[in-house]
Short mmCIF file of C-alpha atoms in Angstrom, two decimals:
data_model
loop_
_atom_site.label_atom_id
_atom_site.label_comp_id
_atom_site.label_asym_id
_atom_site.label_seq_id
_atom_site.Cartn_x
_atom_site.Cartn_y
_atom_site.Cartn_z
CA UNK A 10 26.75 -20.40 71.09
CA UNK A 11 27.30 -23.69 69.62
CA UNK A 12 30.00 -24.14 67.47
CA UNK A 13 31.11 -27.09 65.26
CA UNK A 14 33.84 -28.17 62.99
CA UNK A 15 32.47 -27.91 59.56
CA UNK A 16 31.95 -31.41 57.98
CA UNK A 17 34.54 -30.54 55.35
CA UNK A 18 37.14 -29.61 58.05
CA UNK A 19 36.66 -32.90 59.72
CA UNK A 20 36.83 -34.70 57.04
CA UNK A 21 40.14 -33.28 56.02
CA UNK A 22 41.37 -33.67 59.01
CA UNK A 23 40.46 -37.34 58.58
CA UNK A 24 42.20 -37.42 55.01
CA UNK A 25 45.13 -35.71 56.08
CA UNK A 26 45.62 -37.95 58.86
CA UNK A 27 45.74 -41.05 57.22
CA UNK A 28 48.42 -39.36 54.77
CA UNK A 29 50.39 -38.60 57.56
CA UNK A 30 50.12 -42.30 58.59
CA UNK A 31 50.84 -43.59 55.24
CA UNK A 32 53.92 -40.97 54.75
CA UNK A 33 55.43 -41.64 58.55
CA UNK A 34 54.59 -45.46 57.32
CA UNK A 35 56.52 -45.37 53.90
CA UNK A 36 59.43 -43.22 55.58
CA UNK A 37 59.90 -45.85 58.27
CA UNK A 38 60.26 -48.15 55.81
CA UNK A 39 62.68 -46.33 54.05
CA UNK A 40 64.81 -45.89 56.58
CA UNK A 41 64.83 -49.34 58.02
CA UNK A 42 65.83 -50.53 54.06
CA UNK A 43 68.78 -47.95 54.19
CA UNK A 44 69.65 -49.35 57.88
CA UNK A 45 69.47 -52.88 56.32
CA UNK A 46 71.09 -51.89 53.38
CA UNK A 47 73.57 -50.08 55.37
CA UNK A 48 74.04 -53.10 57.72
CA UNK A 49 74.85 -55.47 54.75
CA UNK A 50 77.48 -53.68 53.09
CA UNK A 51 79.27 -53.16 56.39
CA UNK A 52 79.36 -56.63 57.04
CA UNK A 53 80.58 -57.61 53.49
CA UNK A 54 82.88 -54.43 53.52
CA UNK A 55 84.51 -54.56 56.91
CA UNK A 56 84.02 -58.14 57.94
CA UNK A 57 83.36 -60.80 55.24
CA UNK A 58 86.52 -59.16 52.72
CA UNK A 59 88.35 -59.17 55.98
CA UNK A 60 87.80 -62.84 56.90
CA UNK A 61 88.07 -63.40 53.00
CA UNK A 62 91.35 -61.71 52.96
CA UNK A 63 92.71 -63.34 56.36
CA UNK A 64 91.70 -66.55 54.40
CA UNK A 65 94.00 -66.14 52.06
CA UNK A 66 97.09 -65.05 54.34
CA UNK A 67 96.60 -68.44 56.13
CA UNK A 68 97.16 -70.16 53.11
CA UNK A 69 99.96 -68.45 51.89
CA UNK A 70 101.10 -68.79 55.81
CA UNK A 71 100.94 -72.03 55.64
CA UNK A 72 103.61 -72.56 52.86
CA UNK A 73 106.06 -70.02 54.80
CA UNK A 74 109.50 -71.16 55.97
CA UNK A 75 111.31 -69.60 59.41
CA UNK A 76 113.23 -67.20 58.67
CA UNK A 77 111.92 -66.16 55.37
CA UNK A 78 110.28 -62.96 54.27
CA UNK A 79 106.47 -62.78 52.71
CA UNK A 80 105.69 -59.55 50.73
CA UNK A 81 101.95 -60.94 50.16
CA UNK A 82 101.29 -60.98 54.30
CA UNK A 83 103.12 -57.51 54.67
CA UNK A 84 100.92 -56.35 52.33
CA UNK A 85 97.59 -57.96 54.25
CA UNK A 86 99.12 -56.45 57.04
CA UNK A 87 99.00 -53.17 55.67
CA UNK A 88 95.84 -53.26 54.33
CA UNK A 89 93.99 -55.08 57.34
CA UNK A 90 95.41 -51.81 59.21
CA UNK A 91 93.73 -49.32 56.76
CA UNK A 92 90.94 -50.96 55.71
CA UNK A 93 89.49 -53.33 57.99
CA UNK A 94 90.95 -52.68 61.79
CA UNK A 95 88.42 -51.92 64.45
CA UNK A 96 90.75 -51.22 67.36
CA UNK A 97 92.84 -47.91 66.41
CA UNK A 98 91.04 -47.26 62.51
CA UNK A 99 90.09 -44.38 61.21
CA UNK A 100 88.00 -45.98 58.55
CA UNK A 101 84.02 -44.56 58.91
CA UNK A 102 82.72 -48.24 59.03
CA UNK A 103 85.66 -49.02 61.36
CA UNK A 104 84.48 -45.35 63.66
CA UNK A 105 80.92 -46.67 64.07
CA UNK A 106 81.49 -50.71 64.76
CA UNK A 107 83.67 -49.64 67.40
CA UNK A 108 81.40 -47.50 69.01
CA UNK A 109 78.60 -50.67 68.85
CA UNK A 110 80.76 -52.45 70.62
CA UNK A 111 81.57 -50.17 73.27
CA UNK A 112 77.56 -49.63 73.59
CA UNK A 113 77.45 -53.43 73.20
CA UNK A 114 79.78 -53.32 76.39
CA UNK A 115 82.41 -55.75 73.92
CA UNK A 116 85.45 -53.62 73.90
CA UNK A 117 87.35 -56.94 74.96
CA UNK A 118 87.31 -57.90 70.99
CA UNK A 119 88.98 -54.60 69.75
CA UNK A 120 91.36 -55.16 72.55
CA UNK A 121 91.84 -58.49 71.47
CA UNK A 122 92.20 -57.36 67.79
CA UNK A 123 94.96 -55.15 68.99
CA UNK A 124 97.12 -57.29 70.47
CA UNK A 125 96.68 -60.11 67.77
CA UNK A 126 97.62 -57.36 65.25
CA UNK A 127 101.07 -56.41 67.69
CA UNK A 128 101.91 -59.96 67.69
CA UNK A 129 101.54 -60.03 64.02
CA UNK A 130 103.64 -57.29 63.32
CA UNK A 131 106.47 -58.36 65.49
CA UNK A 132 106.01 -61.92 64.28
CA UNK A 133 106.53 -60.62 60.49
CA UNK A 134 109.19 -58.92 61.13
CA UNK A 135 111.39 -61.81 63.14
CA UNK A 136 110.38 -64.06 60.25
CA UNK A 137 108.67 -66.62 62.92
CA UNK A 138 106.34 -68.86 60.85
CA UNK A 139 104.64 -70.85 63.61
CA UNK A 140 103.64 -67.20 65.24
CA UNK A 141 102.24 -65.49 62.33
CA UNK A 142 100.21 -69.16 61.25
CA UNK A 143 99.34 -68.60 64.97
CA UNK A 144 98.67 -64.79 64.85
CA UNK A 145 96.36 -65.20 61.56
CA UNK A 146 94.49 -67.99 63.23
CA UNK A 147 93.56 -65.55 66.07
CA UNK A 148 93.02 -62.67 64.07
CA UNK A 149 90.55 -65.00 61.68
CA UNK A 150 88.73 -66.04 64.97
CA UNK A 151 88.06 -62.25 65.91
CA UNK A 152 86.87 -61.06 62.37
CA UNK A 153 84.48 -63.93 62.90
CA UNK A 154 83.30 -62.98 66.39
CA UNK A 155 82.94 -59.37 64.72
CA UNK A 156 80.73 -60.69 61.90
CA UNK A 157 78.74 -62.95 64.25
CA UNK A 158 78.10 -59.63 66.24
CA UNK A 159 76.89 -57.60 63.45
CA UNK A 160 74.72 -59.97 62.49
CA UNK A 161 73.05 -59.82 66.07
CA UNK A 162 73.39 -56.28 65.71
CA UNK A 163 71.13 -56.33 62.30
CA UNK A 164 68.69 -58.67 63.37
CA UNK A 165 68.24 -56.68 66.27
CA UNK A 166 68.01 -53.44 64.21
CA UNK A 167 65.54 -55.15 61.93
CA UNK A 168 63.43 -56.30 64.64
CA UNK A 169 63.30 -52.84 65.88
CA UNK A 170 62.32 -51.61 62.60
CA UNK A 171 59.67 -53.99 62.46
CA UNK A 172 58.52 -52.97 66.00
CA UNK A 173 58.29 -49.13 64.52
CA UNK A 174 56.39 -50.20 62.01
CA UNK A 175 53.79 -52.31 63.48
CA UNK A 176 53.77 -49.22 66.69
CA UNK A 177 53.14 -46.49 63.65
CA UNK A 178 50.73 -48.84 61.84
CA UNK A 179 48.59 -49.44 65.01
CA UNK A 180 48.82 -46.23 66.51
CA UNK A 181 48.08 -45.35 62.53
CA UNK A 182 44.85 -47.44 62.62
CA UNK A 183 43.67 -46.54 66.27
CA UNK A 184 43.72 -42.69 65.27
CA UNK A 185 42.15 -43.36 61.83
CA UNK A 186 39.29 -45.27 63.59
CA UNK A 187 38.97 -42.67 66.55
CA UNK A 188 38.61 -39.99 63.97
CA UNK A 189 36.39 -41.98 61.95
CA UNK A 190 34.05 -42.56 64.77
CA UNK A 191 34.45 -38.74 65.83
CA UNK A 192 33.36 -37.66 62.35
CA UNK A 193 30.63 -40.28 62.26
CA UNK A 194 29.29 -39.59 65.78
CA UNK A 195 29.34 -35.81 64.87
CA UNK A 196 27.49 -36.22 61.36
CA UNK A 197 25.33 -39.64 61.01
CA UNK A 198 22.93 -38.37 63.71
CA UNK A 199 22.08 -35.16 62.40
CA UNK A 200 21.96 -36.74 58.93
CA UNK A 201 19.21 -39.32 60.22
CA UNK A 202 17.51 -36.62 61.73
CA UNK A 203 17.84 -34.62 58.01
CA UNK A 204 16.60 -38.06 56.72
CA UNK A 205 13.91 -38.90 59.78
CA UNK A 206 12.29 -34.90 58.73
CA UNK A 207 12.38 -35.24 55.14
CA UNK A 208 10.68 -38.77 55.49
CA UNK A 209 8.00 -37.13 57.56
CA UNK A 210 7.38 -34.42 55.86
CA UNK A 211 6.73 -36.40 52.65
CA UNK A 212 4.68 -38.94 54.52
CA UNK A 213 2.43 -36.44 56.81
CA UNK A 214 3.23 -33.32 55.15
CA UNK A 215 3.95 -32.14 58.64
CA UNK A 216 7.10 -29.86 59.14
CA UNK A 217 8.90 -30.51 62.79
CA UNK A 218 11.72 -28.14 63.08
CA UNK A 219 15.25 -29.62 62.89
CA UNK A 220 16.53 -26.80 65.38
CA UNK A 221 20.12 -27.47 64.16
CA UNK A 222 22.49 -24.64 66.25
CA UNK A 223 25.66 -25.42 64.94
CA UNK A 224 27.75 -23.32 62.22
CA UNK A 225 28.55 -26.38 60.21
CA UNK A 226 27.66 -27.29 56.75
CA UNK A 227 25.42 -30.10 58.04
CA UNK A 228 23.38 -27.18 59.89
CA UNK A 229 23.14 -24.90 56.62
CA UNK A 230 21.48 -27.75 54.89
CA UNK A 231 19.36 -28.36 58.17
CA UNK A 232 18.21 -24.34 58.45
CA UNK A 233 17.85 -24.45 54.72
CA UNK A 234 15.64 -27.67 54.98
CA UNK A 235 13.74 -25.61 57.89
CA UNK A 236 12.92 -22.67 55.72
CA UNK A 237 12.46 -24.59 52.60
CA UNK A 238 9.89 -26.67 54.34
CA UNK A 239 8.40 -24.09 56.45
CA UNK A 240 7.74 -22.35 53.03
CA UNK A 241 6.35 -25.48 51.36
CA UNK A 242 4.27 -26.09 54.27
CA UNK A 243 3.25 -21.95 55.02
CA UNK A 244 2.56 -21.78 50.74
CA UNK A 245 0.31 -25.45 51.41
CA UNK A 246 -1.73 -23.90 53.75
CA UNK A 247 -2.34 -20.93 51.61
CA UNK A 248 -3.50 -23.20 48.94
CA UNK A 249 -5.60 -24.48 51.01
CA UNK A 250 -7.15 -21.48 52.19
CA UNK A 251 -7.74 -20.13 48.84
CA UNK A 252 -9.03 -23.27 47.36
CA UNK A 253 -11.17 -23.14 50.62
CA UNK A 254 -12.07 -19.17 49.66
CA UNK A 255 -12.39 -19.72 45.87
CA UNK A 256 -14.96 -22.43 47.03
CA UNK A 257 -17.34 -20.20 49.29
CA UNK A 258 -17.21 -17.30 46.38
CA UNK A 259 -18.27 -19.65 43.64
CA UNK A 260 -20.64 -20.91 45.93
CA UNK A 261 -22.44 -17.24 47.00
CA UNK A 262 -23.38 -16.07 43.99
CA UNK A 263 -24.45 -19.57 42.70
CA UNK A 264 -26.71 -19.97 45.71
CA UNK A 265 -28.38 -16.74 45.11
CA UNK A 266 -28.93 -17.72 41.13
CA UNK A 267 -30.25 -21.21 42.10
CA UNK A 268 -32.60 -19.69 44.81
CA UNK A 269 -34.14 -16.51 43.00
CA UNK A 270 -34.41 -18.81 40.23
CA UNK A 271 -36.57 -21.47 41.78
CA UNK A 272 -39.16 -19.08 43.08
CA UNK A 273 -39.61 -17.61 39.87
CA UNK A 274 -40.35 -21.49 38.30
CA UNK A 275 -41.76 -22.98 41.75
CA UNK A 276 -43.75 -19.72 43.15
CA UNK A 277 -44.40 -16.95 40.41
CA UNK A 278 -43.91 -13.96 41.79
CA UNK A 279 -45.59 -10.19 41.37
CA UNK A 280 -43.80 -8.73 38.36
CA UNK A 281 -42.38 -5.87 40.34
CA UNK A 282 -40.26 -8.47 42.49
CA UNK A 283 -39.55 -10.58 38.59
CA UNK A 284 -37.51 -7.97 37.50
CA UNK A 285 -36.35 -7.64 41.06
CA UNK A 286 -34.98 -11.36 41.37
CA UNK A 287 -33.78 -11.38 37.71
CA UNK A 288 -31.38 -8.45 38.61
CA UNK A 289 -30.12 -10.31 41.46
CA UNK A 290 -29.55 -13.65 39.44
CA UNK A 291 -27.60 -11.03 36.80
CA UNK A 292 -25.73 -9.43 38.87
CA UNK A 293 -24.13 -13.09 40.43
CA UNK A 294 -23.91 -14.10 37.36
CA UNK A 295 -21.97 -11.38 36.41
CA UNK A 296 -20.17 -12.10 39.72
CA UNK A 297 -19.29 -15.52 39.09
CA UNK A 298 -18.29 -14.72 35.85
CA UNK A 299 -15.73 -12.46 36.88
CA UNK A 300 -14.85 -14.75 39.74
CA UNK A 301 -14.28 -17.62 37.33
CA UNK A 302 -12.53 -15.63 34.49
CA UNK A 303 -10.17 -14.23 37.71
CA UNK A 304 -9.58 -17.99 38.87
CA UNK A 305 -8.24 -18.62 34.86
CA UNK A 306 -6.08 -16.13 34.74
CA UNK A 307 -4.50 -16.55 37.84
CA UNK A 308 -3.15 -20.11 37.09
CA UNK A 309 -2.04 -18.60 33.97
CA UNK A 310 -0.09 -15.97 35.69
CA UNK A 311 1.39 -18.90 37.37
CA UNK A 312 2.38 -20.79 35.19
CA UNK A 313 3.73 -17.48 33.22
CA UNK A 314 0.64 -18.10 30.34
CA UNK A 315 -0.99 -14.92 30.59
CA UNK A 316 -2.23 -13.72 27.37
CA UNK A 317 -1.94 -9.84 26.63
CA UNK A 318 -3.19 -8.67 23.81
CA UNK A 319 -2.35 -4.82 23.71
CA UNK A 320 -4.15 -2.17 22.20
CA UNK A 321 -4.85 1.57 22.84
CA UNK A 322 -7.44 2.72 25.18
CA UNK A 323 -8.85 5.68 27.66
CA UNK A 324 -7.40 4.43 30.70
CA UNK A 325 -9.24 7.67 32.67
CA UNK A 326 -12.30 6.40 31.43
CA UNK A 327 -11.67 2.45 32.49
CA UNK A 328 -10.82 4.11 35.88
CA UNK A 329 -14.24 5.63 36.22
CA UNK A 330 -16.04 2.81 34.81
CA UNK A 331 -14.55 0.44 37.35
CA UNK A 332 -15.01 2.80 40.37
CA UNK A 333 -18.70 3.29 38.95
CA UNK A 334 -19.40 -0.46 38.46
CA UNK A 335 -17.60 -1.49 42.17
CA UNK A 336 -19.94 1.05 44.54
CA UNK A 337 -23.05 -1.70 44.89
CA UNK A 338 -20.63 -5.06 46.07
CA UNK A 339 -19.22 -2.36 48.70
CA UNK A 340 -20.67 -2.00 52.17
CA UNK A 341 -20.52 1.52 53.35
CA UNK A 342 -17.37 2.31 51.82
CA UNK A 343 -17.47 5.19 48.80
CA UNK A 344 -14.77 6.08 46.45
CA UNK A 345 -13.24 9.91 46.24
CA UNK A 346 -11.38 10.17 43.37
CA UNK A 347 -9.52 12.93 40.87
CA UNK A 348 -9.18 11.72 37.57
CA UNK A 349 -7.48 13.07 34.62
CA UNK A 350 -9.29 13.40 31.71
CA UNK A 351 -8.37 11.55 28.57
CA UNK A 352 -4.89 9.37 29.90
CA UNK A 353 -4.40 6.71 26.76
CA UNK A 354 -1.87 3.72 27.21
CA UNK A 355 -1.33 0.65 24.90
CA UNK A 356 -2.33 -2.27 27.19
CA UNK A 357 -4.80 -4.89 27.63
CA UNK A 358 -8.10 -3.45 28.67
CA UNK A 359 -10.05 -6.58 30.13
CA UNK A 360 -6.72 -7.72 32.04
CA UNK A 361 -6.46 -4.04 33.85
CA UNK A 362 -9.72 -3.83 34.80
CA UNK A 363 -9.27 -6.94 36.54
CA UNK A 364 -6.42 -5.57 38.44
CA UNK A 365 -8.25 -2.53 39.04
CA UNK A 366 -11.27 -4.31 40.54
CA UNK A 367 -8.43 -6.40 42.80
CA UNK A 368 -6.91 -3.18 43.35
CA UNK A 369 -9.34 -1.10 44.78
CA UNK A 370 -11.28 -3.85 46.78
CA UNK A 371 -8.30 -4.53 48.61
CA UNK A 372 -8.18 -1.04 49.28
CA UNK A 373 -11.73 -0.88 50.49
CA UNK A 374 -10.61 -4.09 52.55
CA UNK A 375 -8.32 -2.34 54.62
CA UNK A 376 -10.13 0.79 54.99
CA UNK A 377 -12.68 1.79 57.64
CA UNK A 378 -16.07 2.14 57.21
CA UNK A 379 -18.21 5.04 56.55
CA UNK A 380 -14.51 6.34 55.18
CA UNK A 381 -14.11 7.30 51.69
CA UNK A 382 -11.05 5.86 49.53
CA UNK A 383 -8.74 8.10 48.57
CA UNK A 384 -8.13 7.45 44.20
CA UNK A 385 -5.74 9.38 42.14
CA UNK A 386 -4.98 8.99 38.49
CA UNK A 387 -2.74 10.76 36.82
CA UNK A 388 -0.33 10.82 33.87
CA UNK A 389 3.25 12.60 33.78
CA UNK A 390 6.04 12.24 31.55
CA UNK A 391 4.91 8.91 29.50
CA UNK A 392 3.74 7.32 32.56
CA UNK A 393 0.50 7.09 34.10
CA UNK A 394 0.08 6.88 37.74
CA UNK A 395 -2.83 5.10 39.93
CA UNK A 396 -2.38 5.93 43.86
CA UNK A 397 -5.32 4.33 46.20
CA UNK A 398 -4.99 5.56 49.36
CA UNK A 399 -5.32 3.33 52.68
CA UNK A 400 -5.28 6.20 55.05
CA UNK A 401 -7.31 5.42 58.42
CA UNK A 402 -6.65 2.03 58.64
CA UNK A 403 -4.25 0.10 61.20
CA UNK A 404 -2.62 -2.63 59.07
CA UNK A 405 0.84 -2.66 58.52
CA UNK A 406 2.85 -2.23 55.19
CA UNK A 407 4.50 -6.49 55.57
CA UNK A 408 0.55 -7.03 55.90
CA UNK A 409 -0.27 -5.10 52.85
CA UNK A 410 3.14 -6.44 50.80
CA UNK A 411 2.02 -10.21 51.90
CA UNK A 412 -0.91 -9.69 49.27
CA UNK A 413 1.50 -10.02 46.42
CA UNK A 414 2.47 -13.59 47.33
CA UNK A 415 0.52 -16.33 45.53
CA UNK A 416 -2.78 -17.71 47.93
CA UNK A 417 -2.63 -14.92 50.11
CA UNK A 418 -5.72 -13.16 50.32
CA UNK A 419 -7.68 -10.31 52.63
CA UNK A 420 -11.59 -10.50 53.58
CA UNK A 421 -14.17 -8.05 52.58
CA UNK A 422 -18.03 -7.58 52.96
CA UNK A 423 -19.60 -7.57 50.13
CA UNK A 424 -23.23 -5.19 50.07
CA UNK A 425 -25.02 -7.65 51.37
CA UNK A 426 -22.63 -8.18 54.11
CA UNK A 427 -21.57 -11.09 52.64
CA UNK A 428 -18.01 -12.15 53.36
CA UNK A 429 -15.49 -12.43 50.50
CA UNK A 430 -11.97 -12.42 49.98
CA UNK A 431 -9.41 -10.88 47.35
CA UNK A 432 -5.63 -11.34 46.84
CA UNK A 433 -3.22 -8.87 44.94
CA UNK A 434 -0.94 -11.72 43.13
CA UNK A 435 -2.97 -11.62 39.77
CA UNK A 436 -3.02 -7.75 40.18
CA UNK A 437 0.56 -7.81 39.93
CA UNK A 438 1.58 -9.74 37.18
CA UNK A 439 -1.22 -8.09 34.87
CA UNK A 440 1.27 -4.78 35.70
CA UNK A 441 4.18 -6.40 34.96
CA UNK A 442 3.02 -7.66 31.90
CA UNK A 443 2.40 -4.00 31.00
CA UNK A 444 5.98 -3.66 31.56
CA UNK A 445 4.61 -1.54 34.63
CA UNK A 446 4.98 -1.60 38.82
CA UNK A 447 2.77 -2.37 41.76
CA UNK A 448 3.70 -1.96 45.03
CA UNK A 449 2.68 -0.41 48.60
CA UNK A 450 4.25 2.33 50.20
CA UNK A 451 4.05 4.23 53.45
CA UNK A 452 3.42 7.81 52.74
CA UNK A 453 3.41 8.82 56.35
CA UNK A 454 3.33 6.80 60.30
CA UNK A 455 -0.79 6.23 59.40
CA UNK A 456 -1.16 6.40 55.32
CA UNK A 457 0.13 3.48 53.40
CA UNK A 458 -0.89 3.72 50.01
CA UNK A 459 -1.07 1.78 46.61
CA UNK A 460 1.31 2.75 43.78
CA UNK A 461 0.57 1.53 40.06
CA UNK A 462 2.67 2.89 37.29
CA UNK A 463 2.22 2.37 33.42
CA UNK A 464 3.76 3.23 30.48
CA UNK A 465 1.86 5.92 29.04
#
């Protein structure tokens, strides 16, 4: 079986892969700012106030007498040991330089620092001018090297930053584009072909199955498109058929008027064979009245126009009257029937015996000949029941239920052997209309039969 990604899924997937770009992207970016950030106030913490501050104790260095005591460079002292040495401090910023210059494989300077700072010290406390102008000179010189080191040590941080971001945003753009062309290999094919059958189908009016396996959305609008145009195309060639049908049983009876109408102007006949012809030219008139009238009310059934105009009748005796009125257009096919006397309904008498006459010649249709078919009419408890037996015949109930659909039709014989054909859709909507049922069921393996139920 062949099974897809749903369209939504991949394009989720597609969506939720660019945020994840755009969120590694924006917290890369953070992080680099805090790093920079980070990197800044070190250096103006830990190594510009230094140099500042060992600025200052050279000038107030420079004005110191041997011998003589300063309580301004025992105080720098002090603090350059808290605050701002890298050798032996405890300071956080003081922690972490260290250990960059360790990785940095520049130890030497905090060694250096160290031994500045013990010179210092000693030098401060024997009072020897020229050593602590000396010792401040040195100890400036290393706070610079520091500084000129963590500024290497930013720009190299920075540059990595900016290699991160230019990795994610590539590697970013490379998955968004591999996705994108995953989604759009996966979907703009199958939508061309969607487009391709559509296109044909309103050009040639010629269905080609899409034959679209997958369980994706694209192939639920594909199998949809399949059966909806399958349907169009299948309910086309219905129309066609019936227009076809409707055609040849206009034309029957109005052949037979035209012809037994000129030979009675062009050849005048004996008058035994007068009356003859004129009963023939009556009865397909009659014919092609009803045939006409049955054409008119099916479009209005279609288009939901169908006029009832109630009122209360015999229905027993419209059944009779029908069944009576049907036996010559049959060709060795008889009705049996048991009728109840005197069944009265509100309805539209002209509109049910139309669906009576469809009714029962479909009936006849199916059943074999020399066979009689089987009528019951009945009423019980405010509802009067027609069943028209089909016994005998080997059609099959989705046969018989196809006869509802609009255009679908079954051939008869007519008396004269005369081929004709005769749907059930009209039938069914003059029932409803009646606020009544139609349908077929199968009584036993061999006996389908017609059901029609009114309100009685």
């Amino acid at each position: 079986m062949n099974f897809r990604t749903s369209v939504g899924h991949r394009l989720f997937l597609l969506v939720a892969c660019q945020t994840a770009i755009a969120a590694l992207l924006v917290l890369t970016a953070m992080r680099a700012t805090s790093q920079l950030r980070s990197h800044y106030r070190h250096m103006y913490d830990f190594q510009l106030l230094s140099i500042a501050a060992t600025a200052d104790a050279m000038k107030e260095a420079a004005t110191l007498e041997t011998g003589a005591r300063s309580p301004e460079l025992e105080a720098f002292y002090r603090r350059y040991r808290a605050d701002w040495e890298t050798a032996s401090g405890t300071a956080p910023d003081a922690i972490r330089f260290r250990k960059d210059l360790i990785d940095a494989g520049e130890s030497d300077m905090a060694r250096l620092e160290s031994e500045v700072l013990a010179d210092f010290k000693r030098s401060l406390q024997s009072g020897d001018a020229q050593n602590i102008r000396e010792d401040l000179a040195a100890l400036y010189t290393v706070n610079v090297k520091y500084a000129d080191f963590e500024n290497q040590n930013a720009m190299k941080r920075i540059a990595n930053g900016r290699a991160w971001l230019l990795t994610i945003g590539i590697a970013g753009v490379a998955v968004t584009l591999f996705l994108g062309l995953h989604v759009r290999r996966a979907i703009a094919p199958r939508i061309r072909r969607l487009v391709t059958s559509v296109g044909r189908f309103q050009e040639f009016g010629k269905h080609e199955r899409i034959c679209d396996t997958g369980k994706d959305d694209i192939a639920v609008l594909a199998n949809a498109l399949d059966a909806g145009f399958s349907a169009i195309e299948t309910r086309e060639h219905d129309r066609e058929k019936f227009l076809s049908i409707a055609a040849h049983e206009l034309k029957t009876p109005l052949t037979s008027i035209q012809g037994y109408a000129s030979l009675l102007v062009t050849h005048p006949p004996p008058v035994s064979d007068i009356y003859r012809a004129l009963e023939i030219i009556n009865r397909q008139s009659w014919r092609l009245s009803r045939l006409i009238e049955a054409l008119f009310l099916a479009l209005r059934a279609r288009s939901g126009a169908l006029r009832f105009e109630p009122s209360p009748f015999n229905m027993s005796e419209l059944v009779r009257r029908v069944l009576r009125e049907m036996e010559p257009f049959l060709s060795k096919r008889t009705f049996s029937s048991r009728i109840e006397e005197n069944v009265s309904i509100l309805g539209d008498e002209a509109l049910l015996e139309h669906a009576l006459w469809s009714l029962l010649t479909c009936a006849s249709a199916y059943s074999p000949e020399n066979t009689s078919v089987q009528v019951a009419f009945y009423a019980v408890q405010h509802c009067a029941t027609l069943t028209v037996d089909i016994s005998g015949s080997d059609v099959s109930l989705p046969e018989v239920q196809e006869l509802f659909m609009p255009f679908r039709s079954v051939e008869y014989e007519t008396g004269r052997g005369i081929r004709s054909a005769i749907g059930l859709y009209l039938c069914r909507e003059i029932v409803r209309v009646h606020n009544g049922s139609l349908l077929v069921q199968q009584v036993s393996e061999e006996r389908p039969e017609f059901v029609m139920e009114l309100p009685a």
